[in-house]
XYZ file of C-alpha atoms in Angstrom:
622
model
C 97.705 19.131 102.953
C 93.955 18.531 103.219
C 91.269 20.839 101.945
C 91.249 24.221 103.681
C 88.379 26.692 103.706
C 89.319 30.382 103.861
C 87.373 33.614 103.934
C 87.678 36.276 101.262
C 88.876 39.677 102.418
C 86.043 42.157 102.996
C 86.718 44.142 99.822
C 86.656 40.953 97.698
C 83.306 39.955 99.159
C 81.930 43.372 98.286
C 83.352 43.144 94.781
C 81.899 39.675 94.227
C 78.496 40.853 95.398
C 78.602 43.660 92.834
C 79.803 41.309 90.089
C 77.134 38.700 90.806
C 74.422 41.336 90.538
C 75.648 42.051 87.029
C 76.358 45.765 87.068
C 78.212 45.337 83.800
C 76.289 45.465 80.551
C 79.230 43.888 78.669
C 79.554 40.592 80.523
C 81.640 39.076 77.728
C 84.679 41.031 78.906
C 85.252 38.290 81.502
C 86.891 36.222 78.732
C 89.108 39.121 77.676
C 90.360 39.387 81.266
C 91.029 35.657 81.675
C 92.890 35.480 78.347
C 94.886 38.583 79.280
C 95.839 37.011 82.625
C 96.849 33.810 80.830
C 99.017 35.807 78.411
C 100.683 37.574 81.357
C 101.422 34.191 82.964
C 103.180 33.010 79.785
C 105.105 36.299 79.551
C 106.356 35.768 83.114
C 107.451 32.224 82.358
C 109.355 33.290 79.230
C 111.100 36.035 81.178
C 112.155 33.764 84.062
C 113.200 31.056 81.589
C 115.844 33.430 80.178
C 117.938 32.636 83.253
C 116.456 29.226 84.122
C 115.471 27.222 81.036
C 114.463 24.207 83.152
C 111.198 26.049 83.843
C 110.117 25.359 80.263
C 109.956 21.608 81.121
C 110.464 20.672 77.480
C 107.300 22.480 76.358
C 108.025 25.748 74.541
C 104.782 25.604 72.578
C 103.163 28.513 74.404
C 99.397 28.680 74.018
C 96.073 29.455 75.611
C 93.370 26.834 75.087
C 89.635 27.312 75.425
C 87.302 24.358 75.931
C 83.555 24.857 75.642
C 81.322 22.058 76.887
C 77.640 22.611 76.232
C 76.624 19.369 77.952
C 78.331 20.311 81.219
C 77.632 24.030 80.667
C 81.272 24.920 81.338
C 83.958 27.054 79.752
C 87.603 26.252 80.495
C 90.631 28.509 79.980
C 94.047 26.768 80.064
C 97.520 28.305 79.840
C 100.999 26.784 80.075
C 102.475 29.822 81.790
C 104.235 30.328 85.114
C 101.480 28.832 87.319
C 100.901 29.422 91.048
C 101.855 27.891 94.361
C 99.250 27.545 97.117
C 100.366 30.772 98.834
C 100.385 32.680 95.549
C 96.873 31.445 94.715
C 95.526 32.428 98.129
C 97.066 35.890 97.811
C 96.195 36.488 94.138
C 92.635 35.141 94.264
C 91.612 36.019 97.817
C 92.692 39.652 98.227
C 92.867 42.955 96.354
C 96.231 44.550 97.069
C 95.535 47.909 95.492
C 95.349 51.546 96.544
C 92.046 53.233 95.928
C 89.931 50.106 96.469
C 87.369 52.162 98.405
C 86.939 54.624 95.508
C 86.708 51.717 93.055
C 83.890 50.143 95.056
C 82.060 53.466 95.231
C 82.138 53.758 91.440
C 80.737 50.258 91.088
C 77.994 50.998 93.605
C 77.066 54.123 91.643
C 76.737 51.842 88.599
C 79.444 53.727 86.751
C 79.957 50.426 85.025
C 82.560 51.183 82.374
C 84.103 47.812 81.505
C 87.613 49.274 81.685
C 87.313 49.644 85.460
C 87.691 45.892 85.916
C 90.866 45.597 83.868
C 92.435 48.838 85.047
C 91.978 47.841 88.646
C 93.587 44.436 88.290
C 90.503 42.510 89.410
C 89.752 40.832 86.077
C 89.637 37.321 87.541
C 86.560 38.189 89.614
C 84.623 39.127 86.470
C 84.266 35.334 86.033
C 81.507 35.438 88.634
C 79.357 37.600 86.358
C 78.764 34.510 84.228
C 79.622 31.584 86.531
C 78.134 30.469 89.830
C 81.173 28.289 90.571
C 84.792 28.804 89.509
C 87.473 26.123 89.874
C 91.165 26.865 89.382
C 93.847 24.177 88.960
C 97.464 25.367 88.954
C 101.076 24.237 89.302
C 104.106 26.471 89.427
C 106.643 25.906 86.640
C 109.631 23.915 87.875
C 107.740 22.349 90.790
C 106.803 18.688 91.187
C 103.399 17.569 89.879
C 102.333 16.596 93.395
C 102.387 20.208 94.647
C 99.679 21.389 92.321
C 96.649 23.050 93.895
C 92.910 23.226 93.380
C 91.131 26.475 94.307
C 87.351 26.745 94.208
C 84.641 29.194 95.172
C 80.925 29.742 94.692
C 81.300 33.405 95.705
C 79.622 32.678 99.055
C 82.221 34.632 101.022
C 84.755 31.810 101.128
C 86.955 29.587 98.982
C 88.670 26.236 99.375
C 92.251 25.235 98.582
C 93.483 21.656 98.426
C 96.313 19.580 96.889
C 95.912 18.515 93.290
C 98.309 16.452 91.209
C 98.876 18.355 88.004
C 101.353 17.082 85.419
C 101.319 20.168 83.196
C 102.635 23.481 84.451
C 100.384 26.517 84.317
C 96.767 27.209 85.194
C 93.386 25.830 84.213
C 90.236 27.791 85.088
C 86.850 26.068 84.811
C 83.777 28.292 84.785
C 80.530 26.538 85.705
C 78.204 28.840 83.808
C 74.950 30.251 85.137
C 71.758 29.128 83.451
C 71.280 32.545 81.861
C 74.863 32.593 80.514
C 74.837 29.392 78.456
C 75.830 31.318 75.315
C 79.407 31.444 76.625
C 79.695 27.706 75.987
C 78.814 28.335 72.357
C 81.678 27.959 69.876
C 80.559 30.823 67.614
C 80.076 33.233 70.540
C 83.556 32.485 71.912
C 85.162 33.059 68.515
C 83.480 36.453 68.236
C 84.578 37.537 71.728
C 88.206 36.511 71.118
C 88.352 38.314 67.785
C 86.754 41.396 69.300
C 88.867 41.704 72.439
C 91.928 39.441 72.208
C 93.012 39.324 68.571
C 96.423 40.831 69.332
C 97.396 38.509 72.182
C 100.954 37.398 71.353
C 100.221 33.690 71.880
C 97.760 31.490 69.993
C 94.333 31.331 71.604
C 93.090 27.963 70.375
C 89.904 25.948 70.548
C 88.751 22.617 69.142
C 86.180 23.347 66.470
C 83.922 20.976 64.586
C 83.628 21.110 60.801
C 81.770 18.970 58.305
C 84.006 17.055 55.890
C 82.467 14.394 53.654
C 79.327 14.401 55.813
C 81.425 13.695 58.896
C 82.128 15.865 61.906
C 85.865 16.550 62.015
C 87.358 18.161 65.112
C 90.398 20.377 64.520
C 92.255 22.816 66.720
C 91.818 26.364 65.413
C 93.716 29.526 66.363
C 91.135 32.240 67.039
C 93.464 35.261 67.116
C 95.793 36.777 64.515
C 98.785 37.312 66.881
C 99.909 40.247 64.727
C 102.567 42.495 66.218
C 100.782 45.675 65.166
C 103.609 47.882 66.364
C 106.051 46.275 63.914
C 103.839 46.922 60.907
C 104.176 50.000 58.734
C 101.735 52.769 59.615
C 100.261 52.647 56.120
C 99.265 49.000 56.684
C 97.259 49.603 59.869
C 93.625 50.720 59.885
C 92.185 52.948 62.602
C 90.044 50.081 63.874
C 93.122 47.877 64.303
C 94.779 50.576 66.398
C 91.645 50.969 68.511
C 91.312 47.235 69.109
C 94.944 46.946 70.110
C 94.551 49.939 72.421
C 91.662 48.224 74.192
C 93.833 45.159 74.640
C 96.815 46.964 76.223
C 94.799 49.483 78.246
C 91.760 47.453 79.334
C 89.812 50.513 78.240
C 86.497 50.287 76.432
C 86.713 53.603 74.601
C 88.836 54.645 71.654
C 92.043 56.537 72.490
C 92.274 60.315 72.148
C 95.396 59.947 69.990
C 97.645 57.246 68.526
C 101.431 57.644 68.164
C 103.107 55.023 65.959
C 106.730 55.434 64.903
C 109.966 53.583 64.320
C 113.391 54.949 65.290
C 116.578 53.917 63.525
C 120.209 54.842 64.009
C 122.071 54.693 67.305
C 119.042 53.096 68.967
C 116.540 51.056 66.976
C 113.057 50.535 68.341
C 109.396 50.563 67.357
C 106.767 52.290 69.471
C 102.988 52.181 69.381
C 101.639 54.543 72.033
C 98.221 55.865 72.934
C 96.844 58.878 74.765
C 93.667 57.656 76.526
C 90.380 59.550 76.450
C 89.666 59.037 80.156
C 92.018 59.068 83.123
C 92.296 55.850 85.156
C 90.764 56.560 88.544
C 93.968 55.570 90.363
C 96.383 57.681 88.284
C 97.195 59.944 91.264
C 98.087 57.039 93.574
C 101.722 56.319 94.345
C 101.484 52.686 93.228
C 99.912 53.477 89.843
C 101.651 51.243 87.301
C 102.902 53.475 84.526
C 104.890 53.052 81.357
C 104.367 51.139 78.107
C 105.070 47.414 77.869
C 108.718 46.766 77.002
C 109.500 44.108 74.408
C 112.937 43.073 73.212
C 112.706 41.473 69.768
C 109.014 40.606 70.402
C 109.663 39.044 73.826
C 107.819 40.937 76.573
C 110.280 41.886 79.313
C 108.045 44.134 81.419
C 104.333 44.864 81.353
C 104.852 48.418 82.649
C 108.257 49.991 82.073
C 108.199 53.351 83.865
C 111.791 54.046 82.825
C 110.626 54.639 79.229
C 108.586 57.754 80.005
C 108.823 60.661 82.465
C 106.377 60.306 85.348
C 104.420 63.364 84.192
C 103.465 61.392 81.055
C 102.349 58.346 83.051
C 98.969 58.337 81.294
C 100.659 57.036 78.117
C 99.997 53.346 77.351
C 101.260 51.098 74.582
C 104.253 49.052 73.500
C 107.938 49.717 72.870
C 109.943 46.983 71.103
C 113.733 47.413 71.140
C 116.174 45.658 68.824
C 119.219 46.624 70.899
C 118.477 45.930 74.557
C 119.527 42.531 75.978
C 116.797 39.978 76.701
C 117.900 39.728 80.330
C 117.601 43.473 80.927
C 116.680 44.365 84.529
C 115.260 47.501 86.116
C 118.723 48.296 87.515
C 120.203 48.167 84.007
C 117.336 50.247 82.615
C 117.941 53.046 85.108
C 121.470 53.652 83.842
C 121.195 52.751 80.189
C 121.956 55.283 77.469
C 119.694 53.546 74.948
C 116.775 53.676 77.380
C 117.378 57.408 77.853
C 117.365 57.836 74.063
C 114.059 55.957 73.794
C 112.610 58.064 76.624
C 113.648 61.334 74.952
C 112.203 60.207 71.610
C 108.894 59.210 73.190
C 108.666 62.461 75.177
C 109.333 64.512 72.041
C 106.693 62.626 70.035
C 104.046 62.931 72.763
C 104.605 66.681 73.195
C 104.447 67.180 69.421
C 101.197 65.195 69.269
C 99.648 67.225 72.082
C 100.734 70.518 70.511
C 99.175 69.470 67.204
C 95.949 68.407 68.922
C 95.822 71.715 70.806
C 96.090 73.784 67.624
C 94.020 71.690 65.213
C 91.461 69.990 67.513
C 90.895 72.424 70.412
C 87.713 70.773 71.718
C 89.373 67.368 71.753
C 92.430 68.860 73.455
C 90.316 70.541 76.128
C 88.692 67.170 76.890
C 92.188 65.663 77.187
C 93.418 68.468 79.452
C 90.438 68.129 81.789
C 91.404 64.485 82.281
C 95.208 64.730 82.355
C 96.136 68.399 82.706
C 97.030 68.080 86.363
C 99.433 65.214 85.595
C 100.948 66.964 82.556
C 101.603 70.135 84.587
C 103.878 68.157 86.901
C 106.397 68.288 84.050
C 106.776 72.057 84.540
C 107.984 71.344 88.065
C 110.124 68.278 87.385
C 111.525 68.791 83.862
C 113.537 72.019 83.845
C 114.708 71.565 80.253
C 111.178 71.242 78.865
C 109.219 73.337 81.361
C 108.409 76.152 78.939
C 107.368 73.710 76.208
C 105.062 71.927 78.670
C 103.732 75.269 79.926
C 102.740 76.142 76.354
C 100.313 73.181 76.514
C 98.531 74.455 79.625
C 95.029 75.846 79.098
C 92.874 77.759 81.546
C 89.981 80.203 81.730
C 90.555 83.912 82.295
C 88.734 87.184 82.800
C 88.836 87.612 79.003
C 87.297 84.233 78.099
C 83.639 83.237 78.088
C 82.529 80.822 80.767
C 83.703 77.318 79.749
C 86.136 78.632 77.141
C 89.894 78.516 77.655
C 93.018 80.362 76.651
C 96.734 79.582 76.818
C 99.892 81.459 77.734
C 100.828 82.323 74.141
C 97.388 83.817 73.490
C 97.594 85.736 76.791
C 100.948 87.244 75.759
C 99.494 88.256 72.398
C 96.710 90.207 74.184
C 98.917 91.862 76.833
C 98.871 95.641 76.963
C 102.034 97.369 75.744
C 102.958 98.678 79.202
C 102.115 95.395 80.978
C 105.159 93.578 82.324
C 103.632 90.656 84.259
C 101.281 87.721 83.651
C 98.538 88.078 86.261
C 96.868 85.008 87.742
C 94.637 84.052 90.646
C 94.231 80.609 92.247
C 91.023 79.192 93.682
C 88.521 76.348 93.503
C 86.401 77.489 90.569
C 85.830 80.293 88.080
C 82.486 81.093 89.707
C 84.231 81.675 93.029
C 87.133 83.647 91.577
C 84.983 86.003 89.504
C 83.529 87.401 92.739
C 86.961 87.988 94.264
C 87.741 91.545 95.417
C 91.355 90.949 94.332
C 90.198 91.369 90.719
C 88.501 94.752 91.095
C 91.187 97.205 89.975
C 92.594 94.869 87.313
C 89.141 94.512 85.783
C 88.689 98.278 85.768
C 91.992 98.696 83.924
C 91.062 95.805 81.564
C 94.060 93.722 82.591
C 93.503 90.022 81.913
C 93.854 87.612 84.839
C 94.250 83.839 84.430
C 92.019 81.599 86.556
C 94.113 78.719 87.978
C 91.822 76.184 89.670
C 94.052 73.154 90.413
C 95.386 72.970 93.968
C 98.911 72.471 92.632
C 98.857 75.485 90.290
C 100.711 77.859 92.578
C 103.557 75.349 92.992
C 103.660 74.851 89.217
C 103.665 78.591 88.427
C 106.224 79.301 91.160
C 108.507 76.723 89.555
C 107.932 78.180 86.097
C 108.529 81.762 87.363
C 108.259 83.303 83.906
C 107.159 82.503 80.375
C 108.928 83.904 77.323
C 110.445 86.696 79.374
C 107.277 87.731 81.231
C 107.136 87.011 84.951
C 104.065 85.593 86.677
C 102.304 87.598 89.357
C 99.735 86.166 91.759
C 97.210 88.874 92.540
C 96.697 87.201 95.942
C 100.268 87.829 97.038
C 102.670 90.731 97.355
C 102.100 94.273 96.168
C 100.476 95.181 92.869
C 101.480 98.500 91.389
C 98.529 99.817 89.388
C 98.157 103.413 90.574
C 99.938 106.603 89.564
C 102.971 107.453 91.707
C 101.758 110.939 92.661
C 98.317 109.654 93.707
C 99.881 106.818 95.706
C 102.222 109.215 97.498
C 99.371 111.558 98.458
C 97.195 108.707 99.735
C 100.054 107.233 101.753
C 100.656 110.568 103.485
C 96.928 111.116 104.053
C 96.309 107.711 105.669
C 99.745 107.115 107.259
C 98.605 107.524 110.871
C 95.427 105.505 110.310
C 97.358 102.496 108.974
C 99.604 102.683 112.046
C 96.555 102.786 114.311
C 94.869 99.802 112.634
C 98.124 97.815 112.930
C 98.360 98.592 116.642
C 94.733 97.497 117.158
C 95.209 94.188 115.284
C 98.662 93.448 116.709
C 100.185 90.158 115.552
C 97.052 89.191 113.624
C 98.611 90.960 110.649
C 102.217 91.550 109.644
C 101.464 94.936 108.068
C 98.651 97.328 107.243
C 99.040 99.256 103.978
C 97.063 100.937 101.231
C 95.894 98.890 98.267
C 95.947 99.617 94.559
C 94.166 96.333 93.694
C 90.764 97.283 95.203
C 87.958 99.386 93.747
C 84.651 98.488 95.454
C 85.764 96.556 98.560
C 87.148 98.366 101.624
C 89.848 95.857 102.493
C 91.518 92.564 101.665
C 94.123 90.211 103.174
C 97.222 89.575 101.096
C 100.014 86.986 101.441
C 103.676 87.841 101.106
C 105.379 87.150 97.769
C 107.102 84.034 99.143
C 104.157 82.772 101.222
C 102.244 79.607 100.465
C 99.218 80.032 98.201
C 95.870 80.174 100.113
C 94.326 77.471 97.888
C 97.258 75.131 98.503
C 97.255 75.979 102.207
C 93.596 74.949 102.487
C 94.321 71.657 100.680
C 97.248 70.860 102.989
C 95.137 71.563 106.075
C 92.407 69.213 104.774
C 95.075 66.527 104.367
C 96.187 67.053 107.976
C 99.551 68.426 106.902
C 101.281 70.975 109.165
C 101.179 74.472 107.675
C 103.387 77.210 109.167
C 101.307 80.046 110.622
C 102.081 83.362 108.944
C 100.483 86.723 109.511
C 99.107 88.314 106.380
C 99.055 91.887 105.162
C 95.821 93.859 105.524
C 95.311 96.216 102.600
C 92.883 99.138 102.906
C 91.190 100.760 99.927
C 91.994 104.528 100.137
C 89.193 105.319 97.668
C 86.469 103.653 99.726
C 84.029 105.865 101.665
C 84.273 103.664 104.780
C 88.055 104.062 104.984
C 87.737 107.839 104.507
C 85.122 108.051 107.294
C 87.277 105.853 109.540
C 90.203 108.195 108.946
C 88.031 111.228 109.756
C 86.899 109.584 113.018
C 90.531 108.787 113.879
C 91.675 112.391 113.203
C 88.877 113.651 115.437
C 89.747 111.236 118.265
C 92.820 108.992 118.001
C 91.600 106.901 120.960
C 88.076 106.438 119.646
C 86.589 103.045 120.566
C 84.703 103.083 117.270
C 87.999 103.177 115.291
C 89.262 100.093 117.143
C 85.960 98.234 116.695
C 85.737 98.972 112.964
C 89.412 98.015 112.481
C 88.655 94.644 114.024
C 85.512 94.240 111.918
C 87.429 95.085 108.738
C 90.014 92.406 109.520
C 87.314 89.787 110.135
C 85.499 90.829 106.965
C 88.748 90.289 105.039
C 89.066 86.850 106.628
C 85.561 85.921 105.435
C 86.273 87.191 101.907
C 89.341 84.952 101.910
C 87.187 81.937 102.788
C 88.082 81.737 106.495
C 86.116 82.354 109.678
C 86.881 84.902 112.426
C 88.723 83.360 115.362
C 86.010 84.598 117.754
C 82.684 84.481 115.912
C 80.697 85.528 119.006
C 82.758 88.706 119.380
C 82.483 89.390 115.649
C 78.673 89.143 115.829
C 78.565 91.311 118.935
C 80.726 94.048 117.384
C 78.697 93.986 114.177
C 75.444 94.361 116.137
C 76.926 97.222 118.159
C 78.067 99.176 115.082
C 74.732 98.633 113.319
C 72.828 99.849 116.387
C 74.916 103.034 116.456
C 74.148 103.806 112.806
C 70.371 103.252 112.927
């Protein structure tokens, strides 16, 4: 194989361009990412060596070595991990196989340059080009012959080269040819500081040759720069907050402190230690199907999986950290994990601890909890739908605004129940895009007048979540957008129904299949009419979201409700009683329907006719 020149994929070129122009204020994180990748490569080798010890090649002294050369202005990172073949190098270093790449690039272009974006998006290798104008990678896959090693090189000019390279040692060596304005990264003291700041808890020694004076002579010795402490195995009383925060940054690639830390040890039928974190900010790809969730799984300090989704329910996928089991076998596979009683025990313990932590945060640190819920509330609410056993406990953690809260303030279901009127039997809620939009809704009119609190639910998925929950502590939920709402007195309702019976029939005949029914409303006070869905119909907010996604939505006629107390409806009825075939009655019926459509956020099917009718009616009244 001779040297081959290949082109980077388009998204890599764009990423490199952004990296080279130094959007990141914390350039030193490039070393954190390279050391983290090296650690992952050693983890993979150790895991594969459980079933094939020949891969170790007689060298079980796992380490990551840094070599700083001021004369050559280079920094080298060497690991004796799994290594790469030519095809693996081309794929790993020449493409970004990740959902949400477009959104990631947009964030970079907006200069939303949080350092965690690089690590979270799995593009840490490319951060090398923030400090280097040329990067050379030498690698050989463990177990392969020395002659099949490869050399990969790029100057970030849109292409890279790959060629054969005889490499006796397994693993990967990365040589960064530093830019003139990044010479400090070949400085011994600077490297030590970066490693201690970002990589102290890497499980393998990160070593470097350091020079010390002894008897007026320069003596070179190899020094381990990191502590390699298994923080999760220490007693809670021995760990300082800063240690937790540093370890969190290591496992999460985040640059902020976590919102909460959960550190516990379980003993008994299943023994394990867990150090888990609730992040402060949601990863931008958390809603993508290929989001890698779950804490790292260790068995007796040997990492088995970097992300073990079987250890947490999917609706807690924002949790990061480490779980170290004393009972699971070292050769555990995903198939074994899916049907393992001990894994289920660990999962239940973790879920219980996380829910307890969130409940405590909600009661004792409400502002902090609100910040958490804004980031992860949508994910947490999925648990109401998918975890029947815990759905009420999860629902108790939901917070939302309501007609009784100040703008920006929230309430919860327990507080709502405590404020319910004695005669009130249902929890009223309305779905929509924002509080500002919902506060103007005609659906609220009568409930406001009677001082009945209504919850504002502004996530697209809320109606699905509430429909799955159905009730909370014995009180059923009621969407004020759907079905009938019984707020009036029976005698008054009966009189109104008799008074307007023929008019509702007439309006239905005029509108035909556009509506499934025309009836009187007890939810309106100031508006003449409104469109209402059936109790089992899809929520309008969700329907709009599905249409935007191009999903098929079954067409259903809605119910037109007329306000019997409104002057317009009374005058319409008087006109109808005077002349049942009046053209004006038909025209106004059509206008009322289109007005209801607009209030709902939709447009009339025939806007030209709507405008014409409106002009005609206005001309007749002038």
